[in-house]
mmCIF file of C-alpha atoms and ligand atoms in Angstrom:
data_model
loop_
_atom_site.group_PDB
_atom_site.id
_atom_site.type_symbol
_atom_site.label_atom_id
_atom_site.label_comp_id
_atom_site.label_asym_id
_atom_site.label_seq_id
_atom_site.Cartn_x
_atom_site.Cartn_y
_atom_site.Cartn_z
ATOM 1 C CA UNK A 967 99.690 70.403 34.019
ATOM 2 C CA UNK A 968 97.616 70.589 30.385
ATOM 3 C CA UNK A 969 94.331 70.080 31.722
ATOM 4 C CA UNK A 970 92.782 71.192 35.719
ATOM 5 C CA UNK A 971 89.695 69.056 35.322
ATOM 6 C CA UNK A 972 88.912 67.384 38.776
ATOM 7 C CA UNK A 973 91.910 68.261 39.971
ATOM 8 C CA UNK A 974 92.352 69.605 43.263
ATOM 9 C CA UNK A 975 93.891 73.518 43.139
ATOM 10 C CA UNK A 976 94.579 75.222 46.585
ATOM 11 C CA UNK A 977 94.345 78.990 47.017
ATOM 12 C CA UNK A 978 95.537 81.390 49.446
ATOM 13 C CA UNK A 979 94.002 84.659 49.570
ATOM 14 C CA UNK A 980 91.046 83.729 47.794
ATOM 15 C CA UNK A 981 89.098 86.587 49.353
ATOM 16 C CA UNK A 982 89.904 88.920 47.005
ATOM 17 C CA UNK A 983 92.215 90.361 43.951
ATOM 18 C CA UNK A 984 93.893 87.835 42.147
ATOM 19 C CA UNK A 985 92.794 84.706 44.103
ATOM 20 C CA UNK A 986 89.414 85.136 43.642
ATOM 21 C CA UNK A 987 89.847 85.661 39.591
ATOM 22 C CA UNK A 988 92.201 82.467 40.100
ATOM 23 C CA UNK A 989 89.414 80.605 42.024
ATOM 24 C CA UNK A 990 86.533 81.415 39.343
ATOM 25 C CA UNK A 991 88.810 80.624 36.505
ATOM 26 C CA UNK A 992 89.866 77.172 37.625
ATOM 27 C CA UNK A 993 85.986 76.272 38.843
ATOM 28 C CA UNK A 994 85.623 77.180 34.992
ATOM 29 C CA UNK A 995 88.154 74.251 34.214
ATOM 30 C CA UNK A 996 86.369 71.527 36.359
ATOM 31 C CA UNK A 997 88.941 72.176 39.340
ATOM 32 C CA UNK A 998 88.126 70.913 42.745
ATOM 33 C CA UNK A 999 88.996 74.133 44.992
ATOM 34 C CA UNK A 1000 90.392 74.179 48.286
ATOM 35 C CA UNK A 1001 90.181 77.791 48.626
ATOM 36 C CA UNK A 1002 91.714 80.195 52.343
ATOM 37 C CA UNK A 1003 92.158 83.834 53.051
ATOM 38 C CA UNK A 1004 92.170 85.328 56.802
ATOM 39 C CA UNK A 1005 89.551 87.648 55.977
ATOM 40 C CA UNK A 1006 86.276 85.356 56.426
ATOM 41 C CA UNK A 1007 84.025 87.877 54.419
ATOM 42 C CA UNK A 1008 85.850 87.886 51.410
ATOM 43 C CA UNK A 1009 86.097 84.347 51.531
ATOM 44 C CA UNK A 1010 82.505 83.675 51.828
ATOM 45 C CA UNK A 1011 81.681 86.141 48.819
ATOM 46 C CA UNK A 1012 83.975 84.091 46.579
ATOM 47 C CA UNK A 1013 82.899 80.448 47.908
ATOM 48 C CA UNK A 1014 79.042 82.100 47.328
ATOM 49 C CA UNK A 1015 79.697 83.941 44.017
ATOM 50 C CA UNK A 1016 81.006 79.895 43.027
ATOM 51 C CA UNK A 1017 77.897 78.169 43.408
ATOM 52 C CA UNK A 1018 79.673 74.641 43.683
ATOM 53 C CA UNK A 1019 79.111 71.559 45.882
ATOM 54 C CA UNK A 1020 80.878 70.638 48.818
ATOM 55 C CA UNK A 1021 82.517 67.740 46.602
ATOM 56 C CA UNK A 1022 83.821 70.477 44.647
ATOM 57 C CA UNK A 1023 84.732 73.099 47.152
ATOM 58 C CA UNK A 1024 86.251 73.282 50.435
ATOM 59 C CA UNK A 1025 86.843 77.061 52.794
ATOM 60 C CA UNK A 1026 89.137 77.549 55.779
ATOM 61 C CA UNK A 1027 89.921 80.803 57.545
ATOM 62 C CA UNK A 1028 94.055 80.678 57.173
ATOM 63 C CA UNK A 1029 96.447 82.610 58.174
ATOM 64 C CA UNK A 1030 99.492 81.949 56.224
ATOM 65 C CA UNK A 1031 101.962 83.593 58.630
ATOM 66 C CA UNK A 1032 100.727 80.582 61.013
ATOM 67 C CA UNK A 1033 103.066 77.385 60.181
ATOM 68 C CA UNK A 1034 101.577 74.963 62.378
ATOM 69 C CA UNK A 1035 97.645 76.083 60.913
ATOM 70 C CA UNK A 1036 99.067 75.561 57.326
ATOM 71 C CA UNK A 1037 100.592 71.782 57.466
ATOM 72 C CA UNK A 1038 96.900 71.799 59.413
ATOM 73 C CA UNK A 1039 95.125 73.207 56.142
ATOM 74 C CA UNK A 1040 97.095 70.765 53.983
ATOM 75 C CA UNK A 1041 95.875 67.724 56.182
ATOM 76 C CA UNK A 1042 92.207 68.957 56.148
ATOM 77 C CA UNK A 1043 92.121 69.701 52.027
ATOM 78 C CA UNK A 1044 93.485 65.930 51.567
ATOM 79 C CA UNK A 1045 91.613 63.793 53.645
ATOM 80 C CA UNK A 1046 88.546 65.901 52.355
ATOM 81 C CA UNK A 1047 89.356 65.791 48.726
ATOM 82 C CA UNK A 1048 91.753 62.753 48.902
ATOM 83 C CA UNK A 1049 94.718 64.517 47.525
ATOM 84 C CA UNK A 1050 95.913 67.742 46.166
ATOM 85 C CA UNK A 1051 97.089 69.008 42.891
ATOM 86 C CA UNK A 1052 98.168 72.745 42.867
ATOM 87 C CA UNK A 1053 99.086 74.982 45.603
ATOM 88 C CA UNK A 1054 98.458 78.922 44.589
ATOM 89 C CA UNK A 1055 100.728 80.888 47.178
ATOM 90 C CA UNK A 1056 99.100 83.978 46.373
ATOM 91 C CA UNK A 1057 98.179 86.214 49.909
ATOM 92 C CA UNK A 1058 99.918 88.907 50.202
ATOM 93 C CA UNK A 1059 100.106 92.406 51.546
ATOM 94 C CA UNK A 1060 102.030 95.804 50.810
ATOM 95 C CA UNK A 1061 103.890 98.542 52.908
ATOM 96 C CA UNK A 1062 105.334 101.581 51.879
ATOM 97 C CA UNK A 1063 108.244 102.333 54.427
ATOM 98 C CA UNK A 1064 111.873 103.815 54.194
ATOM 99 C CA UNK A 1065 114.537 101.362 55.560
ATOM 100 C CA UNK A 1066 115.763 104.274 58.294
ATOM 101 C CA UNK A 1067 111.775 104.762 59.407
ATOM 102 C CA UNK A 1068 110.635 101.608 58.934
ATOM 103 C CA UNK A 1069 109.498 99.490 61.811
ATOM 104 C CA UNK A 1070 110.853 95.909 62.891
ATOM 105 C CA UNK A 1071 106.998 94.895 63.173
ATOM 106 C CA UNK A 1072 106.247 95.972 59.985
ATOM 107 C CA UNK A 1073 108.791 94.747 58.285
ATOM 108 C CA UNK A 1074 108.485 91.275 60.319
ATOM 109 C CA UNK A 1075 104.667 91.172 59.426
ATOM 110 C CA UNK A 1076 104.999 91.539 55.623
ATOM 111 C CA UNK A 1077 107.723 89.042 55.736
ATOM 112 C CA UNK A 1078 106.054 86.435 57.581
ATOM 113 C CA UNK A 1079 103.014 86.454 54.896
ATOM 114 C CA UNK A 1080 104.989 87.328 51.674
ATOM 115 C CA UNK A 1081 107.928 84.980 52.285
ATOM 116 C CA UNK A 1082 107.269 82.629 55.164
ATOM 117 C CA UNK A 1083 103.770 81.906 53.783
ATOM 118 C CA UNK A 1084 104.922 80.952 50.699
ATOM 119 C CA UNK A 1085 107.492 78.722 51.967
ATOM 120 C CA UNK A 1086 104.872 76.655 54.335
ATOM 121 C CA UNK A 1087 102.639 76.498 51.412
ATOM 122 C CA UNK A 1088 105.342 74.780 49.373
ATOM 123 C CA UNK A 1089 106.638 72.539 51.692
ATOM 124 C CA UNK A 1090 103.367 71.963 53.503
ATOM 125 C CA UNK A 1091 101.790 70.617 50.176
ATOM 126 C CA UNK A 1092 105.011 69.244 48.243
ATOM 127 C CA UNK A 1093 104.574 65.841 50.055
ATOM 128 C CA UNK A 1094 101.050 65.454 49.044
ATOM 129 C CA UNK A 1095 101.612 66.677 45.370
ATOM 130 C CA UNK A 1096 104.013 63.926 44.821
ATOM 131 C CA UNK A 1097 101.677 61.494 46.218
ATOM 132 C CA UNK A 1098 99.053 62.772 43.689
ATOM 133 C CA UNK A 1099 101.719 61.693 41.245
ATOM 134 C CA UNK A 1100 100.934 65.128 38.998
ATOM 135 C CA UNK A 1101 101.219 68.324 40.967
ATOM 136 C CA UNK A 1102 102.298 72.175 40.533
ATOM 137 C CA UNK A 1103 103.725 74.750 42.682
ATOM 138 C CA UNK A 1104 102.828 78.392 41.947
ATOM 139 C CA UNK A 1105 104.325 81.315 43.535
ATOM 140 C CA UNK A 1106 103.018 84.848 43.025
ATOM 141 C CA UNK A 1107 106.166 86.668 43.408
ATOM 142 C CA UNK A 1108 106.279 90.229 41.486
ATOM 143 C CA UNK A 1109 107.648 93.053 39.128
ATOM 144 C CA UNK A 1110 109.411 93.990 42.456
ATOM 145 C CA UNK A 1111 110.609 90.493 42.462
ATOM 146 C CA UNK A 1112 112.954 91.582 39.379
ATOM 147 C CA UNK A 1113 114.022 95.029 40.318
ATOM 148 C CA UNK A 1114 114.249 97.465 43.980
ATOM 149 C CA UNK A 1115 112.040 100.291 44.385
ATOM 150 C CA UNK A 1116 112.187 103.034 47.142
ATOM 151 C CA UNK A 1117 109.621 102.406 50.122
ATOM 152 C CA UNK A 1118 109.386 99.043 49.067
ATOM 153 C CA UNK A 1119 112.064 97.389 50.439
ATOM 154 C CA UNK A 1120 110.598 95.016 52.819
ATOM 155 C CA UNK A 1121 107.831 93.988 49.506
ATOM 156 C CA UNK A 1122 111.249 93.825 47.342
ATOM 157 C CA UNK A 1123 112.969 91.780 49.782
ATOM 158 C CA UNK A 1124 110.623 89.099 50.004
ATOM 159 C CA UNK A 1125 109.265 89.123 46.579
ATOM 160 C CA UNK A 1126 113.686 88.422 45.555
ATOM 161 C CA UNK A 1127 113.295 85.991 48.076
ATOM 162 C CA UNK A 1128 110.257 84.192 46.296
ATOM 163 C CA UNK A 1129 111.663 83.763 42.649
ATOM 164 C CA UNK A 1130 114.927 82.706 44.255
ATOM 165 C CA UNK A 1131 113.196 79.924 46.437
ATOM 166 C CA UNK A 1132 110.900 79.296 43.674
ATOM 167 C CA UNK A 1133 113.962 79.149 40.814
ATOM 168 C CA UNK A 1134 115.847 77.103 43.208
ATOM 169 C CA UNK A 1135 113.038 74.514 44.210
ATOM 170 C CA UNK A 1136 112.422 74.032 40.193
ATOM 171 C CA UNK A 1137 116.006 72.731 39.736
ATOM 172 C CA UNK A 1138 115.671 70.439 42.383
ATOM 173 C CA UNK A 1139 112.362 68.909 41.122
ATOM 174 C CA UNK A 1140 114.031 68.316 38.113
ATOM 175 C CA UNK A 1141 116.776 66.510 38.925
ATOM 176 C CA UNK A 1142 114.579 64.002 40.825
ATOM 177 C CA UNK A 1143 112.470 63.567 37.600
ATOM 178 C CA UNK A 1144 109.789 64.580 40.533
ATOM 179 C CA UNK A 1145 105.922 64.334 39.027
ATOM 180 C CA UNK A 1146 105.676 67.983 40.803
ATOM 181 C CA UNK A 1147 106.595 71.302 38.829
ATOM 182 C CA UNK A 1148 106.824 74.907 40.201
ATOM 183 C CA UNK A 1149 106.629 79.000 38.684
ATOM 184 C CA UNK A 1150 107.333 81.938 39.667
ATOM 185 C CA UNK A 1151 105.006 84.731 38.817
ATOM 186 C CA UNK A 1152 106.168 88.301 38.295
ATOM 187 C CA UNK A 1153 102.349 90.506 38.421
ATOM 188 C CA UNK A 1154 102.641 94.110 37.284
ATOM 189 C CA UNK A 1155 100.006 96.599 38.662
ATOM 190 C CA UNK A 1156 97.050 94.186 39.120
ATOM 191 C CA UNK A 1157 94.293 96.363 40.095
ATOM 192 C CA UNK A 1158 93.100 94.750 43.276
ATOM 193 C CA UNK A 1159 92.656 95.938 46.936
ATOM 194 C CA UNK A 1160 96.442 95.308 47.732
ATOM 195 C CA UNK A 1161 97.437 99.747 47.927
ATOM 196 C CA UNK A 1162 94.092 99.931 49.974
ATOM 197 C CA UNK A 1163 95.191 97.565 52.621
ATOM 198 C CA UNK A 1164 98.867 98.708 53.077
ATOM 199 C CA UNK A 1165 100.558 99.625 55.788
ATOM 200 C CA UNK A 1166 102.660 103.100 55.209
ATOM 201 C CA UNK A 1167 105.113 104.888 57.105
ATOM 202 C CA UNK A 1168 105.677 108.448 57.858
ATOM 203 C CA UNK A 1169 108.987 108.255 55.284
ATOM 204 C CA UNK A 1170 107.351 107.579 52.355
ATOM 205 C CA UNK A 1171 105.652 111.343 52.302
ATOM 206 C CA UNK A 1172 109.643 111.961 52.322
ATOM 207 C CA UNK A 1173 110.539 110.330 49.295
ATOM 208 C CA UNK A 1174 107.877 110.578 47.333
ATOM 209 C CA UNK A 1175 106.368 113.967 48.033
ATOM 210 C CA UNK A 1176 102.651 112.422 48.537
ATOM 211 C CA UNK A 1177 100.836 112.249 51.737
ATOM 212 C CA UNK A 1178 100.010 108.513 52.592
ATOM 213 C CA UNK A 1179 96.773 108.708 50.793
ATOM 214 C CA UNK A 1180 98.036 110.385 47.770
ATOM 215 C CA UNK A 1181 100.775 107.713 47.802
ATOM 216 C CA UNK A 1182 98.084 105.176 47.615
ATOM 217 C CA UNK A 1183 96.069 106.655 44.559
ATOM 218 C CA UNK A 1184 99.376 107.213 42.733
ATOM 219 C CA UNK A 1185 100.332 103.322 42.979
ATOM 220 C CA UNK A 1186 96.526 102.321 42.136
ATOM 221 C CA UNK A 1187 96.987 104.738 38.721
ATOM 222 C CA UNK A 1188 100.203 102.236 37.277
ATOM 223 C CA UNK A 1189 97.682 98.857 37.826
ATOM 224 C CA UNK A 1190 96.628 98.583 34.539
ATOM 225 C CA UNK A 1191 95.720 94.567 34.327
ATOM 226 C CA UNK A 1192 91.949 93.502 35.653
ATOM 227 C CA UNK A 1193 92.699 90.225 38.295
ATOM 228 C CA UNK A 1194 90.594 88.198 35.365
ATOM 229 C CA UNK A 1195 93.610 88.960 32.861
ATOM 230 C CA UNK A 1196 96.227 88.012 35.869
ATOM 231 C CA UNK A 1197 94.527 84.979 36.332
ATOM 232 C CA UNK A 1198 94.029 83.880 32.824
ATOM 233 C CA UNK A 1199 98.059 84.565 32.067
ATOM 234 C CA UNK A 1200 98.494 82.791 35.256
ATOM 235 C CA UNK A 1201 96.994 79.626 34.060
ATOM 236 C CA UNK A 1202 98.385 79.813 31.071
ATOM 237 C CA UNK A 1203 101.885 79.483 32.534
ATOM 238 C CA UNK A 1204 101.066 76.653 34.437
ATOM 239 C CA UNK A 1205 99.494 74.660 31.472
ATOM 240 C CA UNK A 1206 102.640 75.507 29.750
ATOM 241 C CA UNK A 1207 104.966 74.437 32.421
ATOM 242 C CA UNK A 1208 107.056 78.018 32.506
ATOM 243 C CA UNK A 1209 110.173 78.617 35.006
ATOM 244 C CA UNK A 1210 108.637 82.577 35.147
ATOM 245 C CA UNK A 1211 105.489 84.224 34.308
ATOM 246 C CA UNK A 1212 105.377 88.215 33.506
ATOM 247 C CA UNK A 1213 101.570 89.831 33.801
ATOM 248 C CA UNK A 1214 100.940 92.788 31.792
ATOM 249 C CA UNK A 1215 102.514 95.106 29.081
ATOM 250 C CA UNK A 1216 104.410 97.110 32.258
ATOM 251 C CA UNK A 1217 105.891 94.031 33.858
ATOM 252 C CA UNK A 1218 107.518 93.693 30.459
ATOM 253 C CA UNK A 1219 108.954 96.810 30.061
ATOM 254 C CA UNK A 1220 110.350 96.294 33.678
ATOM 255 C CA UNK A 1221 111.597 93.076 33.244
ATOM 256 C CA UNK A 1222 113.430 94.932 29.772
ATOM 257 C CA UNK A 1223 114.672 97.687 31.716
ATOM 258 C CA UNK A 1224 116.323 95.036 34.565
ATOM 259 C CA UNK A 1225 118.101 92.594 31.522
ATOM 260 C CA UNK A 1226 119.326 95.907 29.883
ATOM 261 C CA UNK A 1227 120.430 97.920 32.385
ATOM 262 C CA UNK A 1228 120.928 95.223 35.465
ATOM 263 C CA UNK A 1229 121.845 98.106 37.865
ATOM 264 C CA UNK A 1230 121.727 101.101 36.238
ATOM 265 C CA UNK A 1231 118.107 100.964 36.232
ATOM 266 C CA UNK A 1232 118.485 102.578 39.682
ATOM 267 C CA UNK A 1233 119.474 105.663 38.418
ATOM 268 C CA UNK A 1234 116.397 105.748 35.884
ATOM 269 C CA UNK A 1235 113.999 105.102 38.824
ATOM 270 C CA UNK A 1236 115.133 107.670 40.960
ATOM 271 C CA UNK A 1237 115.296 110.084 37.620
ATOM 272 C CA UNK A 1238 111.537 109.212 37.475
ATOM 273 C CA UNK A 1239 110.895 109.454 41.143
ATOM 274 C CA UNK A 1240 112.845 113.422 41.101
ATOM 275 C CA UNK A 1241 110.329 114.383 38.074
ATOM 276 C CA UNK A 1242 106.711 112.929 39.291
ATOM 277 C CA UNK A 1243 107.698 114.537 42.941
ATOM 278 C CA UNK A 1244 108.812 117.946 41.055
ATOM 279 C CA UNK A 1245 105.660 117.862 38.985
ATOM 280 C CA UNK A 1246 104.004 117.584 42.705
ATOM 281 C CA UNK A 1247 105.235 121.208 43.021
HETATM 282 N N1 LIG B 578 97.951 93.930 42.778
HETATM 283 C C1 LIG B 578 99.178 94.079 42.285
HETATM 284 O O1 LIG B 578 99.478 95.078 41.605
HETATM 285 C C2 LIG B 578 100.218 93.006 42.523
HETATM 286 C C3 LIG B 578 101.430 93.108 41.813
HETATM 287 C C4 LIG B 578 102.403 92.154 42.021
HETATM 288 C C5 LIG B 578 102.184 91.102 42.898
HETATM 289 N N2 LIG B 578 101.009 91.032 43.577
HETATM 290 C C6 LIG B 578 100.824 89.913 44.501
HETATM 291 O O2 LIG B 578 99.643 89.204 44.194
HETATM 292 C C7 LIG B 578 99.164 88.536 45.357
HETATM 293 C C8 LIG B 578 97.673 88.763 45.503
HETATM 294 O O3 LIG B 578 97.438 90.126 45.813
HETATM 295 P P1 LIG B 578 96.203 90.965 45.250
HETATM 296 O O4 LIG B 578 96.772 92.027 44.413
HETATM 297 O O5 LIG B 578 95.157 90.069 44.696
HETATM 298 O O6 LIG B 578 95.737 91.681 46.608
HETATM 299 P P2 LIG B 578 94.372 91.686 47.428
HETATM 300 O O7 LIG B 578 94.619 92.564 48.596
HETATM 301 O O8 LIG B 578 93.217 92.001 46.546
HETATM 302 O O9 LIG B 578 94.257 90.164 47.901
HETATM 303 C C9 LIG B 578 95.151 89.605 48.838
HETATM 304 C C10 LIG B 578 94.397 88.605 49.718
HETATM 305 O O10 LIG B 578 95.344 88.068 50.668
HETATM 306 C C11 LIG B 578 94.679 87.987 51.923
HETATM 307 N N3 LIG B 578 95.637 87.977 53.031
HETATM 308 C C12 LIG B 578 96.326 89.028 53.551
HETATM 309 N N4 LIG B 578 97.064 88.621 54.607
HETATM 310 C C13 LIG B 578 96.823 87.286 54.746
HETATM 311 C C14 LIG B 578 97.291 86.299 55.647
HETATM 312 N N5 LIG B 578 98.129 86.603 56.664
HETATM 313 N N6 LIG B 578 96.860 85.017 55.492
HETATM 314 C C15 LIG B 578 95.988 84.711 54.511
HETATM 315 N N7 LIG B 578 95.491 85.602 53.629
HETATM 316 C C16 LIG B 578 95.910 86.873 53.751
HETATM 317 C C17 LIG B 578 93.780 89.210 51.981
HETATM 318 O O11 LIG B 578 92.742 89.059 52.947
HETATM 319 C C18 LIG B 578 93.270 89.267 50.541
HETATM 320 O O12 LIG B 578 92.066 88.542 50.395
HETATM 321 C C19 LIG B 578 100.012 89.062 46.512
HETATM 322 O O13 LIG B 578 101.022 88.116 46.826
HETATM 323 C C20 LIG B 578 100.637 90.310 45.951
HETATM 324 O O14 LIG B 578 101.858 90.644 46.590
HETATM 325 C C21 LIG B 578 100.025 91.952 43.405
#
């Protein structure tokens, strides 16, 4: 999609981070916005910060996670808009947990946000974006979409699960010749609220030699991009058409590492891991 002017972008997560910096750029570009989050005060400080019309902007509390609320959402943003152009499957949380110590409901929670809510987004809004005869899937995967990091296998699991849903739904839309498109996006440290909201376990004091708080000021030291940069490389992708978009100068060197060493970038992680928790005393 070259140009979003009056066309109709839906966000989820708008409330904050990355959707919000998505959601300013695009009302920027002349997009209509459809924009959700679950957290109704965030959402209202984007939709106010936006200063558009209601013929411009539509809000709805979402929850992702929810199926039957989403193919509810989709409904609502087309017979208020007419039709939609661009879903943004961007909400998304974060929790730091071993695999012995994690929790089923943790795990289950991230998962049904992360991966289910990106897969009701898609196939929620796929119908309509056809009928809109141009339309674009994106799907905010990550760096730990590429590559497995300790505590963060329940994030690494269903950001893998993303890009391969994503990679595989792009195939398919091309050999229909379908008027729809679709990209995965790979952020590196994107400094947003994301750490703050986490859930941790006990184990990752364990691995990492930090207390729960320090473990949370350690991850917000490696996000180096502002959400305005994200969003700008984000758009950028989709006027371009890419299969994958990287954000930032570390998401590089991590998608380097994984093509050059494809598993024995393990061992260089936990070499890492062994020196920042010996530096720790
Ligand atoms: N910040 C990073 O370093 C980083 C890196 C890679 C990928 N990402 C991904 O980028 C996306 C955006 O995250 P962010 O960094 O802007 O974080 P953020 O915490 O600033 O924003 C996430 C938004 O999602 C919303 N949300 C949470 N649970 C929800 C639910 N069940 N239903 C609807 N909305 C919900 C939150 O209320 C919040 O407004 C996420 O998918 C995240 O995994 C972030």
């Amino acid at each position: 999609m070259k140009n979003f002017k009056d066309k109709v972008a839906v966000i989820t997560g708008a409330g904050s981070g990355i959707g919000r910096a998505l959601a300013m750029n695009l009302a920027a570009s002349g997009a209509k916005l459809a924009l959700s989050d679950i957290n109704e005060a965030g959402l209202k400080e984007t939709a106010n910060s936006l200063n558009l019309s209601e013929d411009r902007l539509m809000t709805k509390i979402l929850d992702v996670a929810d199926r039957q609320a989403f193919y509810a959402f989709a409904d609502d943003v087309v017979n208020h808009f007419g039709h939609a152009n661009m879903i943004f499957n961007n909400a998304g949380v974060a929790l730091g947990a071993t695999v012995e110590e994690m929790d089923y409901d943790d795990f289950e929670w991230l998962m049904n946000i992360n991966f289910w809510g990106v897969v009701y987004g898609t196939k929620a809004f796929l119908p309509y974006l056809k009928q809109a005869g141009e339309g674009h899937i994106i799907n905010i995967s990550s760096i730990f979409g590429l590559v497995g990091i300790p505590t963060q296998s329940a994030y690494n699991a269903a950001k893998f699960a993303v890009r391969g849903f994503t990679e595989s739904l792009r195939i398919e839309l091309e050999l229909e010749g379908s008027p729809v498109s679709c990209t995965s996006i790979h952020p590196g440290g994107i400094k947003t609220n994301i750490a703050k909201a986490a859930r941790m376990s006990d184990g990752v004091e364990r691995i990492t030699g930090a207390s729960k708080e320090q473990a949370i000021q350690d991850f917000e030291k490696m996000f180096r991009t502002t959400p305005e940069e994200a969003a700008s490389t984000i758009l950028k992708g989709v006027r371009g058409n890419k299969r994958r978009v990287l954000i930032g100068s570390d998401a590089i060197a991590v998608d380097t590492m994984q093509r050059l060493l494809p598993t024995s970038y393990q061992r260089l992680i936990a070499m890492g891991q062994k020196y920042m928790n010996k530096s720790k005393g």
